[in-house]
Coordinates of C-alpha atoms and ligand atoms in Angstrom, one line a residue:
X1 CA -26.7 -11.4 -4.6
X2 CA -27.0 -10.4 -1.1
X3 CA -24.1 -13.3 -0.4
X4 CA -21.7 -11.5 -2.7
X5 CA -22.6 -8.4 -0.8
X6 CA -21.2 -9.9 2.1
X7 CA -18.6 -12.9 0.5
X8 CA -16.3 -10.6 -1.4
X9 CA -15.9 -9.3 1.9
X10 CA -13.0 -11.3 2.0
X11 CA -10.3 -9.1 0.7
X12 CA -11.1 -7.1 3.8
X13 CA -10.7 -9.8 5.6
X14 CA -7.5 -10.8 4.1
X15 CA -6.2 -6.7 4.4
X16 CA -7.0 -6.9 8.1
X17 CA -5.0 -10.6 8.7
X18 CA -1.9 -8.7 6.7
X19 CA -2.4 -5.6 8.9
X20 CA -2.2 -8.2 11.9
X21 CA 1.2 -10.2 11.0
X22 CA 2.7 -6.9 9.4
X23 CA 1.7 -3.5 10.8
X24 CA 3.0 -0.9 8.6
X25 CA 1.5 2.6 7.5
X26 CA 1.2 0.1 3.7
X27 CA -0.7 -2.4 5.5
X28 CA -3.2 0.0 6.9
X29 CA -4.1 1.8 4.0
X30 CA -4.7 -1.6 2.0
X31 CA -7.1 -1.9 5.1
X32 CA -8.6 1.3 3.7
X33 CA -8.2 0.7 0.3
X34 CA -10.2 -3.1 0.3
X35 CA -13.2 -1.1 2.3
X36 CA -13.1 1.6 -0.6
X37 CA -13.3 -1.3 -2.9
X38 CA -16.0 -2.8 -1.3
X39 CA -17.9 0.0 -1.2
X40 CA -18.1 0.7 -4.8
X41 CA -19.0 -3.3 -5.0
X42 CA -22.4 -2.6 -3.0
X43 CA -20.9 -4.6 -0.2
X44 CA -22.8 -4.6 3.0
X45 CA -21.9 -5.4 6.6
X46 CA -23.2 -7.9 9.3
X47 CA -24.4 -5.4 12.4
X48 CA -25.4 -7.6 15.5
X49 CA -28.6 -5.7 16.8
X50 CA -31.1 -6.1 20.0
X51 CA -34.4 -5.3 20.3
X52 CA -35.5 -2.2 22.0
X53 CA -38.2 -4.2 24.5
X54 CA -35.1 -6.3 25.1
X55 CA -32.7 -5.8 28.2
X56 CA -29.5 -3.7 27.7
X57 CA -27.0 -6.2 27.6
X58 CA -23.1 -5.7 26.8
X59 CA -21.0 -7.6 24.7
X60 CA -18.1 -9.2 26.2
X61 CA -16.1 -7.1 27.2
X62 CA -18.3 -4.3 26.2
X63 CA -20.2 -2.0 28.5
X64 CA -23.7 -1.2 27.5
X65 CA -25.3 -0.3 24.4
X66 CA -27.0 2.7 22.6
X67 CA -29.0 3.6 20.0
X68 CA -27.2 4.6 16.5
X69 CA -29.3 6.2 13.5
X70 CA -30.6 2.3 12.8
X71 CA -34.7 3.3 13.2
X72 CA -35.0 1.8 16.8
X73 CA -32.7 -0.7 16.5
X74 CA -29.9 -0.8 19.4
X75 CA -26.7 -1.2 18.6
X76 CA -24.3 -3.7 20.6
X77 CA -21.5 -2.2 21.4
X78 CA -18.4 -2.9 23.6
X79 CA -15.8 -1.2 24.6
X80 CA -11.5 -1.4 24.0
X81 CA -8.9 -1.6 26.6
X82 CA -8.4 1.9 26.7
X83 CA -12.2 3.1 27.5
X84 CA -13.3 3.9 24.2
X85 CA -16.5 2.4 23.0
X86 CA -17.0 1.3 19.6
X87 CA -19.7 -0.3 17.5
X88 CA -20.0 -3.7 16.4
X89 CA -19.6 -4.8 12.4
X90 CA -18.8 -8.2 10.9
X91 CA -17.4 -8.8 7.2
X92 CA -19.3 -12.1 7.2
X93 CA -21.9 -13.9 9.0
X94 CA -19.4 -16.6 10.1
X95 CA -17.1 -13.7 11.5
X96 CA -20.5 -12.7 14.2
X97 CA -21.2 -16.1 14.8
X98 CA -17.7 -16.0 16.8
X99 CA -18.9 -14.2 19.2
X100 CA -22.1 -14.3 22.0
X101 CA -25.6 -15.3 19.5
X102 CA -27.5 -12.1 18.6
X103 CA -29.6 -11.0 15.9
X104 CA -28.0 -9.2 13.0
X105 CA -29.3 -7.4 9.9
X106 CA -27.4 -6.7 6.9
X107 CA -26.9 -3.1 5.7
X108 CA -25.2 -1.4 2.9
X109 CA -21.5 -0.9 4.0
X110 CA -21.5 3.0 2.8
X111 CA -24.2 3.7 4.9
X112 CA -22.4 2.1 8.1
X113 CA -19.4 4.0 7.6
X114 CA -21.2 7.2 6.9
X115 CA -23.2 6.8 10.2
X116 CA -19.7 7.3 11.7
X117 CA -19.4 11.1 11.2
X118 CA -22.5 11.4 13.3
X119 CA -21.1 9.3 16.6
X120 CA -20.7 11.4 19.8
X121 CA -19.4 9.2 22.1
X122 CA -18.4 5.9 19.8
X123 CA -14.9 6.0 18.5
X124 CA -15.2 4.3 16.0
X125 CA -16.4 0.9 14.7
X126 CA -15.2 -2.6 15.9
X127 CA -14.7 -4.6 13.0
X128 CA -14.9 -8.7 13.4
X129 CA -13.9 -7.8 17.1
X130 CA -14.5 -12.1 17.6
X131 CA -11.5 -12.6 15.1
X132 CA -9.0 -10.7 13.3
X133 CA -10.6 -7.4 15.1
X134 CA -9.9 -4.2 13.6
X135 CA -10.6 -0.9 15.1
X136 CA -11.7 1.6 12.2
X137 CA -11.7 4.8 14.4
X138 CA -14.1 7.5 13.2
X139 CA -10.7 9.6 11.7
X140 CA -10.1 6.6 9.9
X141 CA -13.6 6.1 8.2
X142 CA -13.6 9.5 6.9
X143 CA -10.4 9.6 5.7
X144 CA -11.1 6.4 3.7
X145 CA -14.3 7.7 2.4
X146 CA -13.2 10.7 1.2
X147 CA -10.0 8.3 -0.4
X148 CA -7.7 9.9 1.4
X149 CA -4.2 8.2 2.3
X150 CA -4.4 6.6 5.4
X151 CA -0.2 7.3 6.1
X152 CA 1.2 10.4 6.6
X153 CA 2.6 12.1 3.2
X154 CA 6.3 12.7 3.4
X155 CA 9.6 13.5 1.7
X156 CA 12.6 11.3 2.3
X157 CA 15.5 10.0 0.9
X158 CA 16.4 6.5 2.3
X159 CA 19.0 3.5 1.9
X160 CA 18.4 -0.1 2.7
X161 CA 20.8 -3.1 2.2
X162 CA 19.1 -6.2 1.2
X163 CA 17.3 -7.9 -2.0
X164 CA 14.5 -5.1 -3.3
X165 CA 12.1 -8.1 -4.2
X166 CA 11.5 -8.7 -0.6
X167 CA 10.9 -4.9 0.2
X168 CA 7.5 -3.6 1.6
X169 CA 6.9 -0.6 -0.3
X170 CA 4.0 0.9 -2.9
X171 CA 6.6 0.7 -5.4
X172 CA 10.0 -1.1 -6.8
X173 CA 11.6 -0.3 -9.6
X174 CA 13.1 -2.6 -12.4
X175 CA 16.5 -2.3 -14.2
X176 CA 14.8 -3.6 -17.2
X177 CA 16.3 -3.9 -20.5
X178 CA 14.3 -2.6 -23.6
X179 CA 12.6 -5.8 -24.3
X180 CA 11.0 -5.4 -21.0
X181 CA 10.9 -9.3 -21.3
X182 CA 13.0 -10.3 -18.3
X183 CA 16.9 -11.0 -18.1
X184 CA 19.6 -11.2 -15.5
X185 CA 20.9 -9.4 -11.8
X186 CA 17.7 -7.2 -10.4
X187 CA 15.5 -8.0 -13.5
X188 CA 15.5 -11.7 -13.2
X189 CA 15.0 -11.7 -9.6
X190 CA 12.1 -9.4 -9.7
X191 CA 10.5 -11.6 -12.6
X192 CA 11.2 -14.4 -10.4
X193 CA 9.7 -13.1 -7.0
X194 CA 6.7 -11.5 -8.9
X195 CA 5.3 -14.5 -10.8
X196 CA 5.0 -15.9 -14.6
X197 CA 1.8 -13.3 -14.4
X198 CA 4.4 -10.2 -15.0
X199 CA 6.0 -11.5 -18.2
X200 CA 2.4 -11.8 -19.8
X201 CA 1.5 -8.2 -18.5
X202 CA 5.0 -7.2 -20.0
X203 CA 4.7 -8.8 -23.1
X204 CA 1.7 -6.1 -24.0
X205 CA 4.4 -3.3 -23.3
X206 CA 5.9 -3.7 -26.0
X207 CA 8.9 -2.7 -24.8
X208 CA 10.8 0.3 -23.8
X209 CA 13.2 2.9 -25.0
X210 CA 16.4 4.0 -22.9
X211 CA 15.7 6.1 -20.1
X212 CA 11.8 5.7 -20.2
X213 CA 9.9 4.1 -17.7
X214 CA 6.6 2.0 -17.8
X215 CA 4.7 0.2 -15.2
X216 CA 2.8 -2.9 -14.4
X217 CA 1.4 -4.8 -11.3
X218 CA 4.0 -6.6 -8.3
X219 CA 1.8 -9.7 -8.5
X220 CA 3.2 -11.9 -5.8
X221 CA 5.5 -8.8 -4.4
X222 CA 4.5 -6.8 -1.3
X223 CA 5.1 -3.8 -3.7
X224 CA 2.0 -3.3 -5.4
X225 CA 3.2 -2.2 -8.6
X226 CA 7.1 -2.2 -10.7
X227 CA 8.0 0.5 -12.6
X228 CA 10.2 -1.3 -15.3
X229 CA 13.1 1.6 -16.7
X230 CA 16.0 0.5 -19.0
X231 CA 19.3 2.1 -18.0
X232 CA 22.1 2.8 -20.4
X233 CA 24.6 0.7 -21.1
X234 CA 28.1 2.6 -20.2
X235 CA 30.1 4.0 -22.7
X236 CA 31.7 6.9 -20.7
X237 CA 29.9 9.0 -23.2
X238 CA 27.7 12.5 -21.9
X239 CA 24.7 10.7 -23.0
X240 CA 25.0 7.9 -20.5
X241 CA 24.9 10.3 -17.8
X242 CA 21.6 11.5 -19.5
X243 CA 19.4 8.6 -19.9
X244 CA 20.8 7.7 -16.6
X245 CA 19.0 10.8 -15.0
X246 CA 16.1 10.3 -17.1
X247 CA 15.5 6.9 -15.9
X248 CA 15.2 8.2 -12.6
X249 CA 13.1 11.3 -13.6
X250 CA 11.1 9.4 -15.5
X251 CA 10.6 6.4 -12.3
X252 CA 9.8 9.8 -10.1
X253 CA 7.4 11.2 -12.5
X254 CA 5.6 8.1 -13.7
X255 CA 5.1 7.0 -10.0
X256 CA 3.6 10.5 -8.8
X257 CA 1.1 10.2 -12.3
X258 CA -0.3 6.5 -10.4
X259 CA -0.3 8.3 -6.4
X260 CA 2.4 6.6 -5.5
X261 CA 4.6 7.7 -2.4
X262 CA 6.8 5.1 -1.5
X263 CA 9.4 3.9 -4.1
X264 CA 12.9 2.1 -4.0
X265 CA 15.3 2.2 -6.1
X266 CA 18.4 -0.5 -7.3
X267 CA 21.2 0.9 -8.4
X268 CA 20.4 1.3 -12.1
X269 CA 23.2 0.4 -15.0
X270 CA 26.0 -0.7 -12.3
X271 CA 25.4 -4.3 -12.9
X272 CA 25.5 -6.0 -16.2
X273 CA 25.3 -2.4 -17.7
X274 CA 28.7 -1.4 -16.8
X275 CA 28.1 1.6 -15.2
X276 CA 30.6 2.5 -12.4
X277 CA 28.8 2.8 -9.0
X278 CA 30.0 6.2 -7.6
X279 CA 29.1 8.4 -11.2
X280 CA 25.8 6.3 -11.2
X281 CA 25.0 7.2 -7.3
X282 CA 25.8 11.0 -7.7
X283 CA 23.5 11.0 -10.6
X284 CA 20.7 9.1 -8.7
X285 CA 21.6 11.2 -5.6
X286 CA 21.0 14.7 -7.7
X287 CA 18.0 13.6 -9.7
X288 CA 16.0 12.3 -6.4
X289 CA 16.8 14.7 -4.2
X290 CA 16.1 17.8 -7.3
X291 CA 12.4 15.8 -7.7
X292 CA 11.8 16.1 -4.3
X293 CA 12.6 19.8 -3.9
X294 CA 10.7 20.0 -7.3
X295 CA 7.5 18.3 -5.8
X296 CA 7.9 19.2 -2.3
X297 CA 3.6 19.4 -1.5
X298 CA 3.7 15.7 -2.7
X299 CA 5.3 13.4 -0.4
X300 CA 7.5 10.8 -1.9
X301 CA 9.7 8.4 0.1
X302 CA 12.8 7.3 -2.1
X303 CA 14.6 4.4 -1.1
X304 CA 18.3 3.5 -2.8
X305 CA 18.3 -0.5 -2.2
X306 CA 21.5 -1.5 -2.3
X307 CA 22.3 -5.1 -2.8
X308 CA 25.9 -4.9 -1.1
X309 CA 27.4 -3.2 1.6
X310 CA 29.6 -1.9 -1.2
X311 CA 26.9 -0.4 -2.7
X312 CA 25.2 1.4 0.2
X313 CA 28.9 2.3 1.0
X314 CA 29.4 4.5 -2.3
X315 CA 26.1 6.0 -1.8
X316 CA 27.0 7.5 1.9
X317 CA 30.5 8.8 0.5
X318 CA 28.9 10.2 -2.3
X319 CA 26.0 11.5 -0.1
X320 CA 29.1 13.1 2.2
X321 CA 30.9 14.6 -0.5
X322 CA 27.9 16.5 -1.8
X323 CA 26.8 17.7 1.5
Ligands
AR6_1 N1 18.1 -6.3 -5.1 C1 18.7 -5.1 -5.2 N2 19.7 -4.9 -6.1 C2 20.1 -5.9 -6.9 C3 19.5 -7.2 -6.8 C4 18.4 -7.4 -5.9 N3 17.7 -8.5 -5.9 N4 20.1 -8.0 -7.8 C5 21.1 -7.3 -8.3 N5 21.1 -6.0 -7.8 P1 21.8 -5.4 -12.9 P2 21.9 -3.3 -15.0 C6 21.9 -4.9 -8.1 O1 22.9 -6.1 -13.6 O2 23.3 -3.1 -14.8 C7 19.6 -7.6 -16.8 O3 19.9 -8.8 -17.5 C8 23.3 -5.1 -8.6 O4 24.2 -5.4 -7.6 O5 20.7 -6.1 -12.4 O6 21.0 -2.1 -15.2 C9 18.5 -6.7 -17.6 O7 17.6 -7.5 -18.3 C10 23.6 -3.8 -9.3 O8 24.2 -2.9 -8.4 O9 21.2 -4.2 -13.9 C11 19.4 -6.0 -18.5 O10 19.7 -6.7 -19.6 C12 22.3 -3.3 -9.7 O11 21.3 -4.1 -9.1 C13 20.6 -5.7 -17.7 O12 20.7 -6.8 -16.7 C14 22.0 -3.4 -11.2 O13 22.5 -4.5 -11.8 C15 20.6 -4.4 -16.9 O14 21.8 -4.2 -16.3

């Protein structure tokens, strides 16, 4: 028991190592988000601890050590580049056996975090500061304890030219077709980044109507989840322009109902579909930028992936014109 207190421990670990190679305001709050997890898991942490009888002794490259809420236990502590000094806590026993030998006790993860809000002089707590260190400053602790976002909240409309299955973001979405089983252009690609497991979780969908959205996971993605929406296929009739807009309503509205605040968009119906690019952009121009004045307390970051130069091409001119 007490080893899966401390083994499951990994997806921090794994958070942290992505947070290394990546950065990224996403990165960091997956940080915050594998601690939350942890915490509701009963998870503990590995706290290196010395004796009060024995000498005060800093941890390299630390600078002394002081007492912290655990009975009379002293804390090690060392100290970042910058001056500020932080506590020590390890994910894992093999994590604080990188480092100088000391004593360690186990304690429930929760209650190492709380202890934060009382620190005076700490800044926060050194995590695995032998490895893959992460420094979870006493802002940071709170906010993730009271689940709060980790990245600022804001509203932007944004273009990027490139595949959308490669983008890190919370959110992609899919120009599905109502079988929602996979197909050609965006839709096969996406099925084909994301992994055999997104057909399955598909397949329970049970499809999906014109200009309604659903959503699953992103599997092997860097965006967590897909919000699959099935465009309409051109006509030149009113109603295209409709379902159009409500397949971008419908993304927007479906993503804010699962906290999401950072979603990209391909350009919907201009493909296989038919639709031609400069109607379809001023539509998805109008609907995004009407759902952000609409939601304005709620931070969402839109992005228009465009696969060509073309494509991001039509979106400026159309993005002029309606200046
Ligand atoms: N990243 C970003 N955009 C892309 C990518 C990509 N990897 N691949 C294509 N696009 P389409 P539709 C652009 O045909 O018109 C499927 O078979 C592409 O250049 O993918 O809504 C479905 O299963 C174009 O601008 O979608 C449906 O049956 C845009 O994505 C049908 O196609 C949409 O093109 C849906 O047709």
């Amino acid at each position: 028991m007490a080893e899966d207190r401390l083994s499951g421990n990994r997806i921090i670990e794994e958070a942290i190592a992505a947070l290394h190679e990546q950065g990224g305001v996403q990165a960091l709050d997956a940080v915050a988000e594998a601690f939350r997890k942890r915490i509701s898991d009963n998870a503990e942490l590995v706290i290196p601890v010395m004796q009060p009888e024995t000498a005060v002794k800093s941890m390299r490259p630390g600078k002394g050590a002081g007492t912290n809420g655990l009975s009379d236990l002293r804390l090690l502590q060392m100290q970042s580049d910058d001056g500020k000094r932080w506590n020590v806590a390890f994910t894992s026993l093999e994590e604080a056996s990188k480092g100088e030998k000391t004593t360690t006790v186990t304690i429930p993860m929760e209650n190492v975090l709380r202890g934060a809000k009382d620190f005076k002089q700490e800044a926060g707590i050194a995590i695995n500061p032998f490895g893959k260190a992460f420094l979870f400053s006493k802002e940071l602790i709170e906010k993730t304890l009271a689940g709060e976002r980790t990245a600022p909240l804001e509203n932007k409309i944004l273009f990027d030219i490139g595949d959308i299955t490669k983008m890190d973001i919370e959110c992609i979405v899919n120009a599905a077709n109502s079988s929602l089983l996979g197909g050609g252009g965006v839709d096969g690609a996406i099925h084909r980044a994301a992994g055999k497991e997104l057909l399955e979780e598909c397949r329970e969908l049970h499809g999906c109507k014109t200009g309604q959205a659903k959503i699953t996971k992103g599997y092997n993605l860097k965006a967590k989840h897909i919000i699959h929406t099935v465009g309409p296929v051109y006509h030149g009739k009113e109603s295209d322009a409709q379902l159009l807009a409500a397949c971008y309503q419908n993304s927007l509205e479906l993503a804010r109902q699962n906290n999401i605040h950072s979603i990209a968009f391909p350009a919907i119906s201009t493909g296989i579909y038919g639709y031609p690019k400069e109607e379809a952009a001023t539509i998805a121009l109008a609907v995004a930028a009407g759902w952000i004045a609409t939601h304005k307390d709620y931070g969402m970051v839109i992005v228009f992936s465009c696969f060509d130069r073309e494509t991001y091409d039509i979106y400026q001119k159309v993005l002029k014109e309606n200046a």
